[in-house]
Coordinates of C-alpha atoms and ligand atoms in Angstrom, one line a residue:
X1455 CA -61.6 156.7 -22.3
X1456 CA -59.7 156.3 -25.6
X1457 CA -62.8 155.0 -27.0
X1458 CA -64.7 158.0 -26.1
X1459 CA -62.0 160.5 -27.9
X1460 CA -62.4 158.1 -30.6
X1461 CA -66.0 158.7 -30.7
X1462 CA -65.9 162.9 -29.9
X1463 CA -63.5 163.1 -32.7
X1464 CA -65.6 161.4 -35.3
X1465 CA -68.5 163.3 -34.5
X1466 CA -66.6 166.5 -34.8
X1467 CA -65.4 165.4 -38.2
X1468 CA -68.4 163.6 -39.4
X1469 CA -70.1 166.9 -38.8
X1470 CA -68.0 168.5 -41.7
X1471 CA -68.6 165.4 -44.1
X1472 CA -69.1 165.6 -47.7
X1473 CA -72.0 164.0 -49.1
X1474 CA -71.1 160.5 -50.7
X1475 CA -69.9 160.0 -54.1
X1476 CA -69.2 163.7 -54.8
X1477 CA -67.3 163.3 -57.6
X1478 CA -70.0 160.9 -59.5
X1479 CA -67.8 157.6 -58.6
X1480 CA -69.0 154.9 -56.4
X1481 CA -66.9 155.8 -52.8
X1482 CA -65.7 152.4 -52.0
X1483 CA -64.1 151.1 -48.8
X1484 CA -62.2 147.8 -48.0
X1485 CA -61.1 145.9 -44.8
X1486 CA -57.6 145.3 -46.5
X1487 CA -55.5 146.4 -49.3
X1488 CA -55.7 143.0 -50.9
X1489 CA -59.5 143.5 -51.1
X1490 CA -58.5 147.2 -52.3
X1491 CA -56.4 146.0 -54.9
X1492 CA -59.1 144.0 -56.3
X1493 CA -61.5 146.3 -56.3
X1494 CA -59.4 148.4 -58.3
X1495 CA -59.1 146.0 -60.7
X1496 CA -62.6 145.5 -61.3
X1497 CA -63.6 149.2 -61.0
X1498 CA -60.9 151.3 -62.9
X1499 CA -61.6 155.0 -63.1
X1500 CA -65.3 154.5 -62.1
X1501 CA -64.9 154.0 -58.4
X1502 CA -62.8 155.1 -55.7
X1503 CA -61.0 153.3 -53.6
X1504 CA -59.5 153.1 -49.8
X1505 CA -58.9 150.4 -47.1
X1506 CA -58.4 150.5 -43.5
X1507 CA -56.3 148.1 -42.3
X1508 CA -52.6 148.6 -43.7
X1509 CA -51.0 145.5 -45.0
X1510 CA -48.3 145.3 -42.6
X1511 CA -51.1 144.6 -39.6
X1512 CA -51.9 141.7 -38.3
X1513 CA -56.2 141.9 -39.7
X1514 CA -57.2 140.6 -36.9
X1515 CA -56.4 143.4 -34.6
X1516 CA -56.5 146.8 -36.0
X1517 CA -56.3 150.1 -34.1
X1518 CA -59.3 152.0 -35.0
X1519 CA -59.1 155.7 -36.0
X1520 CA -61.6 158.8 -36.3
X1521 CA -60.3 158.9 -40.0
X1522 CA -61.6 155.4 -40.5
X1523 CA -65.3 156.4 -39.5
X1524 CA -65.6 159.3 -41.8
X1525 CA -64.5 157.0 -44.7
X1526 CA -67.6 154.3 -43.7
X1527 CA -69.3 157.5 -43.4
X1528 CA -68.8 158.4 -47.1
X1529 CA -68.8 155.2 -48.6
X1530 CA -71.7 153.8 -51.0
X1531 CA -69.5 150.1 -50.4
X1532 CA -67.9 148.5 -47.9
X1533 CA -65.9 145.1 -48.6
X1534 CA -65.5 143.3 -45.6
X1535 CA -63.1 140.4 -45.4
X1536 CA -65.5 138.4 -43.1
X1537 CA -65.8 135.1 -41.6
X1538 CA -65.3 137.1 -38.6
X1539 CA -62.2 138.3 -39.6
X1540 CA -62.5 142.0 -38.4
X1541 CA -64.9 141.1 -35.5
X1542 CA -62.8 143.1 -33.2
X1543 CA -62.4 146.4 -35.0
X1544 CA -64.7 146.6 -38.1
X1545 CA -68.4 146.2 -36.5
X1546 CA -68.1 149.1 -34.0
X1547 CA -66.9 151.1 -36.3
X1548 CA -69.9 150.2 -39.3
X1549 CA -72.3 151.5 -36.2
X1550 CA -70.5 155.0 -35.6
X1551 CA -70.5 155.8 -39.2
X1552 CA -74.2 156.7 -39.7
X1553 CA -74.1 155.3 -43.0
X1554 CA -77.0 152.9 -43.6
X1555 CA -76.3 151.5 -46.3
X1556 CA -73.0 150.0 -45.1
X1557 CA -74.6 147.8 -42.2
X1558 CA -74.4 144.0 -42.5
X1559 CA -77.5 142.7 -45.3
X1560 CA -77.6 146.2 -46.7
X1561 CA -76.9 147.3 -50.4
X1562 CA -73.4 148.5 -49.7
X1563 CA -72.3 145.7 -47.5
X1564 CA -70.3 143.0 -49.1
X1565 CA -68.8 140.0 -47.7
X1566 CA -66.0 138.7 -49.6
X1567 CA -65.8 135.5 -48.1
X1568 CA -69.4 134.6 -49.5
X1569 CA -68.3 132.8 -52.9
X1570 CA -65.0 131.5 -52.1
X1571 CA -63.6 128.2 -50.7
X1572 CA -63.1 128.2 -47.6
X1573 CA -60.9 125.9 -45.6
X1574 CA -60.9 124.5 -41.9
X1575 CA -64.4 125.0 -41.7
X1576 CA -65.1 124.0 -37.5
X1577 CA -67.6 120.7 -37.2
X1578 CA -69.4 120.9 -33.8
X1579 CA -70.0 123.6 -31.6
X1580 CA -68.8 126.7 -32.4
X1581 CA -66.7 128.5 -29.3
X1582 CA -64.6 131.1 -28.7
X1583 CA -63.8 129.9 -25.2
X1584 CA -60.3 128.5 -26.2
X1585 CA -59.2 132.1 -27.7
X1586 CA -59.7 130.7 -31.2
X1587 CA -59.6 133.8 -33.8
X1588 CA -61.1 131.3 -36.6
X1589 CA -64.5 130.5 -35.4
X1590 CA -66.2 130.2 -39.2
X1591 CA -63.4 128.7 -40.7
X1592 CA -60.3 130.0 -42.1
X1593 CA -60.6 133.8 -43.1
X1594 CA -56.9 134.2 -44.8
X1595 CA -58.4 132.5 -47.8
X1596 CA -57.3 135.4 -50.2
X1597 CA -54.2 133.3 -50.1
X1598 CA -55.4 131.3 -53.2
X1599 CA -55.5 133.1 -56.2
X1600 CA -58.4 131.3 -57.3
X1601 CA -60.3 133.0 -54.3
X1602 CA -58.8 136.4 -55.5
X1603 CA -61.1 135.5 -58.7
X1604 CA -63.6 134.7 -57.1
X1605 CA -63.6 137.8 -55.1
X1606 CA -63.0 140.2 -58.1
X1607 CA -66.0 138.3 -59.3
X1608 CA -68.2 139.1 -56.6
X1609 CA -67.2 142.7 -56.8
X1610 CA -68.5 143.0 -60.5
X1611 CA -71.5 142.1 -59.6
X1612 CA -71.7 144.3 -56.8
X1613 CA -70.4 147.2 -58.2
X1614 CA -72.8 146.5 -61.5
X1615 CA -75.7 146.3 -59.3
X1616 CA -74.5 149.7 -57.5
X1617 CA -73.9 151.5 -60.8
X1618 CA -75.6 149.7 -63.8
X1619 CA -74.8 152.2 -66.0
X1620 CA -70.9 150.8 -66.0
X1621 CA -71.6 147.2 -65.9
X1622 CA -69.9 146.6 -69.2
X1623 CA -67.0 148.6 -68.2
X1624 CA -66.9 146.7 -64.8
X1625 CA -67.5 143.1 -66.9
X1626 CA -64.4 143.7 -69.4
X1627 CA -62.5 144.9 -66.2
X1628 CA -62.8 141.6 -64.7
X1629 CA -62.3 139.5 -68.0
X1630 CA -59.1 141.3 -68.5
X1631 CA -58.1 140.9 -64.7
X1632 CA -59.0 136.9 -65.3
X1633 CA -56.5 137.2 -67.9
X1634 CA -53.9 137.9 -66.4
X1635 CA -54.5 136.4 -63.4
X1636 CA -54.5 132.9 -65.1
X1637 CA -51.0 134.0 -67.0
X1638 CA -49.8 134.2 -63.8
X1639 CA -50.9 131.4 -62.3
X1640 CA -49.4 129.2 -64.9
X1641 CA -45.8 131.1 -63.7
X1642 CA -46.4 130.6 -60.4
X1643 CA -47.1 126.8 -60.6
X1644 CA -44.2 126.3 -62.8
X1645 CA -41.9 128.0 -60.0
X1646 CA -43.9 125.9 -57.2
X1647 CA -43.9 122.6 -59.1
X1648 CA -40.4 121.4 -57.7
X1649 CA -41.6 121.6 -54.0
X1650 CA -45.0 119.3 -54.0
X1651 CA -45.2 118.3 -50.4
X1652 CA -42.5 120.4 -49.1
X1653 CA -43.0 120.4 -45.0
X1654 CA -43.3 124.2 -43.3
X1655 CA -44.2 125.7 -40.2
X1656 CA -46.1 128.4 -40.2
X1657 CA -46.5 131.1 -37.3
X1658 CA -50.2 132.2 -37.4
X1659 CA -52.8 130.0 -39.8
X1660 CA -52.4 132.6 -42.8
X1661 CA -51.2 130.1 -45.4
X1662 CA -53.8 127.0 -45.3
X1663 CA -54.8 128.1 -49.0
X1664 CA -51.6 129.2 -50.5
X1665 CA -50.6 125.8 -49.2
X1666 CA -53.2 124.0 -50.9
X1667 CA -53.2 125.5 -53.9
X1668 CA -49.4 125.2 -54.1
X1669 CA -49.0 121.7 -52.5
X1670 CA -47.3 122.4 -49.2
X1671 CA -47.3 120.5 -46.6
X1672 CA -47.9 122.3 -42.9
X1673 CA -47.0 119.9 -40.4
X1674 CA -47.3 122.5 -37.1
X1675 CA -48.0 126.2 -36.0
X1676 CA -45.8 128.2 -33.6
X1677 CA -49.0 129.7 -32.1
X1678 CA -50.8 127.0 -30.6
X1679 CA -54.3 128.2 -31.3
X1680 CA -54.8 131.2 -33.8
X1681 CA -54.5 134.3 -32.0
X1682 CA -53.2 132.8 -28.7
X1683 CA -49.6 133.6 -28.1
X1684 CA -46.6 130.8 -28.4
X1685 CA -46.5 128.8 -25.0
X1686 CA -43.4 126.8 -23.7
X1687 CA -44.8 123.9 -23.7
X1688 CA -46.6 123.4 -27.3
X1689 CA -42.8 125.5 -28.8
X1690 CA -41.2 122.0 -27.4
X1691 CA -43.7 119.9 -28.6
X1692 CA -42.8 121.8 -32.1
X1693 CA -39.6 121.3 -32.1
X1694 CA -39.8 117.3 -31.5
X1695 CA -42.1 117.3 -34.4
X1696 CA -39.7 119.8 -36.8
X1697 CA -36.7 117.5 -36.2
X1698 CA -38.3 114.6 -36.5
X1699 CA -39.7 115.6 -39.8
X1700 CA -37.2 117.1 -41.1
X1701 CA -39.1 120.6 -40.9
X1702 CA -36.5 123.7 -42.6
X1703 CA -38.8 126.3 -43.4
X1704 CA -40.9 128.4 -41.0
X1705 CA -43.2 131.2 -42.8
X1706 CA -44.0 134.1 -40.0
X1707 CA -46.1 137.3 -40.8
X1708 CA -44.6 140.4 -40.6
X1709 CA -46.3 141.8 -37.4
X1710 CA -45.4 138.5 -35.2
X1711 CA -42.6 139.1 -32.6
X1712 CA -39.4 136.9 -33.8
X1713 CA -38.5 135.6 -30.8
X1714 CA -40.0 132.2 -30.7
X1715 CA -39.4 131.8 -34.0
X1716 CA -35.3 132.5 -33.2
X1717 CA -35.3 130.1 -30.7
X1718 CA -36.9 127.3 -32.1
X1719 CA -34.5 127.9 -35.7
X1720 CA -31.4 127.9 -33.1
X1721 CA -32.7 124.3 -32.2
X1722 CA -34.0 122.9 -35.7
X1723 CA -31.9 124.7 -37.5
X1724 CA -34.9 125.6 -39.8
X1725 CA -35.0 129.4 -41.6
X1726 CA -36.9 132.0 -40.7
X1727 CA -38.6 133.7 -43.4
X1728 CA -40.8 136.5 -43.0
X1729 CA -43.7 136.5 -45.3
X1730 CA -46.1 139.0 -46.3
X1731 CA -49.8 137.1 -46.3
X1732 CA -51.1 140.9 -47.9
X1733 CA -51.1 143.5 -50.4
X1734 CA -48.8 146.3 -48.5
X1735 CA -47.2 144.0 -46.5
X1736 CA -44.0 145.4 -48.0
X1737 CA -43.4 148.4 -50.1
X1738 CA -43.0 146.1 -53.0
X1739 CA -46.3 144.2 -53.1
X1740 CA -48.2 147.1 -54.3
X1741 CA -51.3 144.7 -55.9
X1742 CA -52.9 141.4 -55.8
X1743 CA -50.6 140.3 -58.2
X1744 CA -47.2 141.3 -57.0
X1745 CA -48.3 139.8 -53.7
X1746 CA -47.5 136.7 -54.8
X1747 CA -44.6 137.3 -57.7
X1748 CA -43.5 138.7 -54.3
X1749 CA -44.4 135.5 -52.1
X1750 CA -43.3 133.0 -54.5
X1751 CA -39.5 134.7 -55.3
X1752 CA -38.4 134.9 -51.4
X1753 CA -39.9 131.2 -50.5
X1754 CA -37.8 129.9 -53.7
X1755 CA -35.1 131.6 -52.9
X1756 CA -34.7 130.8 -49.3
X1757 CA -36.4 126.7 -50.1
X1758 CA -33.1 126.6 -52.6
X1759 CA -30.6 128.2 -49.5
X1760 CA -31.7 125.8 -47.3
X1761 CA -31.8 122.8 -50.1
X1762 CA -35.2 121.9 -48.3
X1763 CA -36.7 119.3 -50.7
Ligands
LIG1897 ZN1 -56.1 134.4 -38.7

């Protein structure tokens, strides 16, 4: 039924529509604000920009909106996250948008995850049968800033081969984005360097890359499959494993319920620390960047409270 409103709504509105890129900018659209953010870093002025899911939702499941529709409708590009990422939300939506040149293998259709590294990449069979959200590996890979680069990379091409006119523009964008990028790297390792091998739990599998690139150490998940809900038995099962590794830290995402998570620091005595894992996550984290000057202050901070080591 709601689907169906959904659906009447869009049609009403797609039938008022403005032809794309009105304005004489490439109309982009993203899955996320962290792939918003580095779009606008690559494309400046040129372009404009918008994503769907807000930064504060969990990317997996996002409620769909007739305003989401008539953006895809609009759009010359559409930056998907991908590795089946937004397979619940995004692919229906591509469909109702009438927009050609945004479905999968088109012009306009860009998949992020295409030229990054990806991490817990399945061997075997793949399967959703046992509720696993991660079937083509691990999608939160934006979580290394290296990937960010890569990413921004992959835009400048795209957006070149969209508008060749301002591929210079969209090539200096990127070198001065690099730029800083690395600048900050360099900060953010220095800040990280004291906790090589520090052992966290993490709610949801959002931090395999951040971990790697900044040498922790995840030794156990508070879901016990992504996307499948905390269970009494596997929290127990944690909790052995926390104290007997010494486990004070526990990184959940915003949109996770904080009940598990309470319980199992009453036991371990480990902190819970609410981390954003994306751009708009909190009002603060307003780009790419600040996501994780943002990240990196508050796991410091509460590593040093704790005196994890
Ligand atoms: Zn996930």
């Amino acid at each position: 039924m709601r689907h169906r409103c959904l659906l009447v709504a869009a049609a009403l509105v797609l039938a008022a529509a403005r032809p794309a890129g009105a304005a004489g900018k490439l109309n982009v659209v993203t899955a996320t604000e962290d792939l918003a953010s580095l779009a606008r870093e690559v494309g400046g002025d040129r372009i404009d920009v918008e994503a769907l899911a807000r930064g504060y939702q969990d990317p997996h499941f996002v409620e769909p909106k007739p305003s989401f529709i008539l953006k895809l409708n609009r759009a010359d590009l559409l930056i998907a996250v991908g590795r089946e990422l937004e397979i619940g939300w995004l692919p229906p939506l591509i469909n109702q948008s009438r927009n050609s040149k945004l479905q999968p293998g088109a012009a306009g259709y860009l998949d992020a995850s295409l030229t990054v590294k990806i991490l817990e990449l399945p061997t075997g069979q793949i399967t959703r049968a046992m509720g696993d959200v991660h079937p083509l590996g691990n999608p939160h890979y934006w979580l290394d800033p290296d990937n960010g680069r890569r990413v921004a990379q992959a835009i400048q091409k795209k957006l070149s081969e969209l508008s060749p006119n301002d591929s210079a523009y969209f090539a200096a964008r990127y070198a001065d984005f690099d730029k800083r990028l690395a600048a900050a790297e360099k900060r953010w390792d220095v800040e990280m360097a004291p906790y090589k091998g520090l052992k966290i739990v993490t709610y949801h599998r959002s931090w395999p890359n951040f971990a790697d690139r900044f040498g922790l150490d995840v030794v156990g998940y508070i879901e016990p499959r992504p996307g499948i809900p905390p269970s009494p038995s596997h929290t127990l099962e944690l909790i052995q494993e926390m104290k007997r590794q010494g486990v004070k830290i526990m990184l959940v995402e915003p949109y996770f319920d904080l009940k598990t998570p309470d319980s199992i620091s009453r036991d371990t005595g480990a902190r819970v620390l609410v981390m954003a894992p994306s751009v708009g996550g909190e009002k603060e984290i307003t780009d790419y960047l600040k996501l994780f000057d943002y990240d990196i202050n508050l796991l410091v901070a509460a590593i040093k409270q704790v005196g994890a080591k």
